[in-house]
XYZ file of C-alpha atoms in Angstrom:
312
model
C 139.824 110.760 50.507
C 138.063 113.550 48.640
C 134.761 114.467 50.216
C 131.759 115.909 48.470
C 131.421 119.633 49.123
C 128.694 121.903 47.795
C 126.260 124.656 48.624
C 122.855 123.152 49.326
C 119.568 124.952 49.757
C 117.110 124.534 52.628
C 114.114 122.932 50.922
C 111.944 122.103 53.949
C 111.940 123.205 57.578
C 109.686 121.365 60.017
C 109.214 120.999 63.755
C 109.979 117.447 64.883
C 109.443 118.062 68.621
C 109.620 120.910 71.110
C 113.040 122.437 70.475
C 113.885 120.184 67.508
C 113.838 121.297 63.866
C 114.366 119.136 60.803
C 115.843 120.600 57.635
C 115.814 119.016 54.189
C 118.824 120.109 52.143
C 118.875 119.726 48.352
C 121.151 120.764 45.510
C 119.963 124.066 43.992
C 120.143 122.570 40.477
C 118.481 119.314 41.467
C 121.656 117.272 41.121
C 121.638 113.939 43.010
C 123.437 113.929 46.333
C 126.053 111.305 47.214
C 124.959 107.987 48.641
C 125.278 107.484 52.388
C 124.790 104.746 54.951
C 123.068 104.790 58.348
C 125.245 106.442 60.983
C 126.698 109.031 58.604
C 126.930 112.735 59.356
C 127.722 115.859 57.375
C 129.605 119.043 58.191
C 127.414 122.120 57.812
C 129.087 125.520 57.482
C 126.484 127.873 58.936
C 128.619 131.019 58.866
C 132.321 131.954 58.911
C 133.883 130.179 61.909
C 130.566 128.432 62.637
C 130.633 124.828 61.478
C 128.708 121.940 63.011
C 128.158 118.223 62.400
C 124.676 116.743 62.062
C 123.638 113.135 61.577
C 121.698 112.256 58.448
C 118.334 110.953 59.569
C 116.331 110.562 56.376
C 116.126 107.778 53.805
C 119.544 106.771 52.357
C 117.793 105.798 49.105
C 116.518 109.365 48.632
C 119.278 111.201 46.774
C 117.180 114.313 46.184
C 117.631 115.664 49.731
C 119.490 115.133 52.991
C 117.530 115.446 56.242
C 119.116 116.609 59.477
C 117.584 117.360 62.880
C 118.863 120.145 65.125
C 118.161 120.500 68.844
C 117.944 124.065 70.166
C 120.525 124.143 72.947
C 120.193 127.036 75.371
C 123.780 126.585 76.523
C 125.144 125.834 73.053
C 127.944 127.571 71.186
C 125.807 129.262 68.557
C 125.160 126.580 65.952
C 121.689 125.536 67.044
C 120.640 129.144 67.683
C 121.667 130.015 64.128
C 119.693 127.127 62.654
C 116.572 127.814 64.693
C 116.673 131.586 64.489
C 118.213 132.504 61.160
C 118.187 129.634 58.661
C 115.033 129.660 56.544
C 113.627 127.962 53.466
C 115.603 128.985 50.395
C 118.768 129.826 52.334
C 122.005 128.156 51.270
C 124.604 126.433 53.434
C 127.882 124.813 52.491
C 128.076 121.139 53.399
C 130.859 118.566 53.331
C 130.606 114.796 53.617
C 129.075 112.392 54.278
C 131.447 110.853 56.779
C 130.729 107.795 58.929
C 132.326 106.692 62.211
C 129.144 105.027 63.473
C 128.602 102.380 60.831
C 125.855 99.811 61.064
C 127.636 96.465 61.053
C 125.877 93.244 60.019
C 124.481 91.139 62.861
C 121.487 88.850 63.439
C 120.348 90.876 66.469
C 120.548 94.497 67.613
C 119.669 96.476 70.687
C 119.453 100.230 70.196
C 119.498 102.806 72.995
C 118.860 106.481 72.230
C 118.616 109.537 74.439
C 117.100 112.789 73.190
C 118.544 114.011 69.889
C 120.658 110.831 69.865
C 117.773 109.218 68.003
C 118.914 110.897 64.771
C 121.683 108.502 63.623
C 119.728 105.504 64.891
C 116.524 106.257 62.973
C 117.849 105.142 59.548
C 119.521 102.153 61.206
C 116.127 100.847 62.282
C 114.818 100.937 58.720
C 117.940 99.110 57.517
C 117.813 96.299 60.074
C 114.074 95.946 59.549
C 114.624 95.498 55.825
C 117.432 93.013 56.500
C 115.111 90.912 58.669
C 117.248 91.185 61.799
C 115.849 90.937 65.303
C 115.995 94.284 67.096
C 114.594 96.559 69.789
C 114.911 100.243 70.635
C 114.874 101.878 74.061
C 114.368 105.621 73.560
C 114.331 108.177 76.350
C 113.895 111.920 76.705
C 112.937 114.576 79.218
C 109.287 114.731 78.146
C 107.252 113.134 75.370
C 106.887 116.496 73.605
C 110.664 116.929 73.366
C 111.260 113.504 71.781
C 111.626 113.726 67.999
C 110.293 111.207 65.471
C 107.981 109.350 67.855
C 105.264 109.329 65.164
C 107.670 107.739 62.667
C 108.566 105.084 65.236
C 104.958 104.001 65.765
C 105.088 101.712 62.734
C 107.525 99.436 64.570
C 105.056 98.596 67.326
C 106.283 97.087 70.574
C 109.870 96.760 69.373
C 110.191 100.421 70.374
C 109.935 101.459 74.032
C 109.385 105.200 74.495
C 110.392 106.383 77.977
C 109.780 110.062 78.817
C 111.582 110.770 82.080
C 108.738 112.820 83.542
C 106.348 109.896 83.051
C 108.464 106.788 83.622
C 111.775 107.834 85.127
C 115.184 106.979 83.726
C 115.722 104.346 81.056
C 115.652 100.767 82.327
C 119.007 99.781 80.878
C 119.030 96.460 82.701
C 116.015 95.324 80.686
C 117.930 95.510 77.414
C 121.594 95.196 78.392
C 121.663 92.395 80.942
C 122.348 88.975 79.401
C 122.885 90.260 75.859
C 123.475 87.304 73.470
C 126.956 87.131 71.954
C 125.650 87.585 68.407
C 124.014 90.932 69.304
C 125.367 94.417 68.607
C 124.381 97.338 70.850
C 124.189 100.825 69.337
C 123.837 103.855 71.572
C 123.769 107.608 71.020
C 122.754 110.380 73.383
C 124.025 112.543 76.250
C 127.251 111.612 78.006
C 125.677 110.240 81.233
C 123.609 107.778 79.185
C 126.598 106.679 77.132
C 128.703 106.218 80.249
C 125.951 104.151 81.892
C 125.577 101.943 78.810
C 129.338 101.560 78.505
C 129.552 100.433 82.130
C 126.939 97.705 81.560
C 127.914 96.460 78.114
C 130.888 94.381 76.901
C 133.080 96.604 74.736
C 133.208 94.100 71.885
C 129.503 94.381 71.110
C 129.007 98.098 71.874
C 129.026 100.901 69.292
C 128.761 104.486 70.581
C 128.555 107.935 69.056
C 129.327 110.924 71.239
C 128.227 114.514 70.633
C 130.671 115.777 73.269
C 134.240 114.632 73.946
C 134.673 111.897 76.483
C 136.363 113.001 79.679
C 140.011 112.110 79.222
C 141.548 109.651 81.626
C 144.877 110.501 83.191
C 147.498 109.557 80.632
C 150.973 110.385 79.461
C 152.027 114.024 79.900
C 152.434 116.279 76.896
C 155.999 116.200 75.641
C 157.485 117.696 72.510
C 157.762 115.502 69.430
C 158.215 116.002 65.717
C 155.636 115.369 63.041
C 157.016 114.490 59.627
C 154.546 115.311 56.846
C 155.326 112.682 54.233
C 153.564 114.229 51.239
C 154.416 117.893 51.754
C 158.014 117.358 52.920
C 157.724 119.385 56.134
C 158.953 118.399 59.570
C 157.283 120.373 62.341
C 157.879 120.496 66.070
C 154.820 119.863 68.233
C 155.548 121.356 71.674
C 153.519 120.692 74.835
C 150.138 122.397 74.770
C 150.067 122.678 70.969
C 148.031 120.245 68.892
C 149.376 118.483 65.827
C 146.649 120.252 63.878
C 147.797 123.705 64.978
C 151.456 122.890 64.346
C 150.703 121.575 60.869
C 148.589 124.610 59.964
C 151.269 126.959 61.303
C 153.662 125.309 58.837
C 151.335 126.344 56.001
C 149.797 122.939 55.332
C 146.023 123.056 54.886
C 144.110 120.298 56.679
C 140.382 119.734 56.966
C 139.154 120.159 60.545
C 136.020 121.199 62.374
C 135.233 120.471 66.044
C 138.847 120.536 67.402
C 137.518 118.335 70.238
C 138.096 114.855 68.825
C 134.427 114.092 68.228
C 133.659 114.712 64.550
C 136.408 112.796 62.733
C 137.035 115.531 60.156
C 140.782 115.705 60.811
C 141.399 111.930 60.846
C 144.821 111.376 59.288
C 146.708 108.264 58.185
C 149.768 107.387 60.270
C 152.771 106.145 58.253
C 155.152 105.611 61.171
C 155.091 106.126 64.916
C 152.704 105.355 67.771
C 149.817 107.776 68.313
C 148.662 108.733 71.805
C 144.935 108.583 71.070
C 142.795 111.122 72.955
C 139.727 111.278 70.719
C 136.141 110.162 71.254
C 135.684 108.621 67.787
C 137.988 105.675 67.131
C 137.160 102.213 68.424
C 139.532 100.274 70.674
C 140.461 98.137 67.671
C 141.238 101.191 65.531
C 143.338 102.683 68.301
C 145.286 99.466 68.733
C 145.948 99.300 64.993
C 147.391 102.819 65.062
C 146.764 103.379 61.371
C 144.958 106.692 61.800
C 144.664 109.438 64.402
C 142.664 112.591 65.039
C 145.303 115.281 64.942
C 143.197 117.914 66.714
C 143.614 116.202 70.098
C 145.852 113.129 69.841
C 149.614 113.194 70.240
C 152.637 110.855 69.993
C 153.874 108.209 72.417
C 157.430 108.650 71.190
C 159.591 111.328 69.670
C 158.444 111.122 66.049
C 155.337 110.633 63.965
C 155.179 110.344 60.190
C 151.792 111.426 58.828
C 150.271 111.162 55.384
C 150.023 114.921 54.929
């Protein structure tokens, strides 16, 4: 799949909460941007060797600009510091996407749970389910009220939204929204890993949709063993030894592949599998997608046999 890629200009820069900036990105010539659906994110190339993924949190019908929100992370790896400290109105950044591994699926009822900056992919979902006439509620938590972005935008939804600052009300009352969930309900959750783990422990997997900003802690699995990756389109066969990712082996063979996080969270390197059984180690694919074995994230996942054939 060919993704849209272009240099966009920072058109607006606003404070959404303490430590959270929103940026509106537009095409410098005013060209319309590609359509996107709630849950989508884009890759933003902030500098050489500094690329990050940000959820689109504006209006999908507005093709004049894409809005992203960026949390300033004191212990981050440089992306948020660059956005907050160096990226100003009129500056250009290269973007790629949109890409969506957190799609809003049709359902009569939804329960949304967001923690901190995890509100960003969920915000456009609320507008979509509201327009569709579905029944829904949102439980939204953060450290303090001042650090929680978009609370003013959420006011229009009234009591369907429960705002829970930890310093005022304690931790989110997950039991109130996740116990006795009707079978026709989908649960969407995004936020820090402890929240996602808590929601996952309470919620049947079949109705839960998660998006992680950090890789899920890997369970003990099969040890790394050497296998070969056959690249069907380019004609290469490369050895993938223990401790070397498929991505690194493929790139060492001179085959260019799109990649970004190298942690199995962004989905940029997702590759079609022609033959073989992947050993999935990502934090993106659903259980159903893993069982199907039709794609894999080659930055972290490996092979359960001796040979994989990839559409590369």
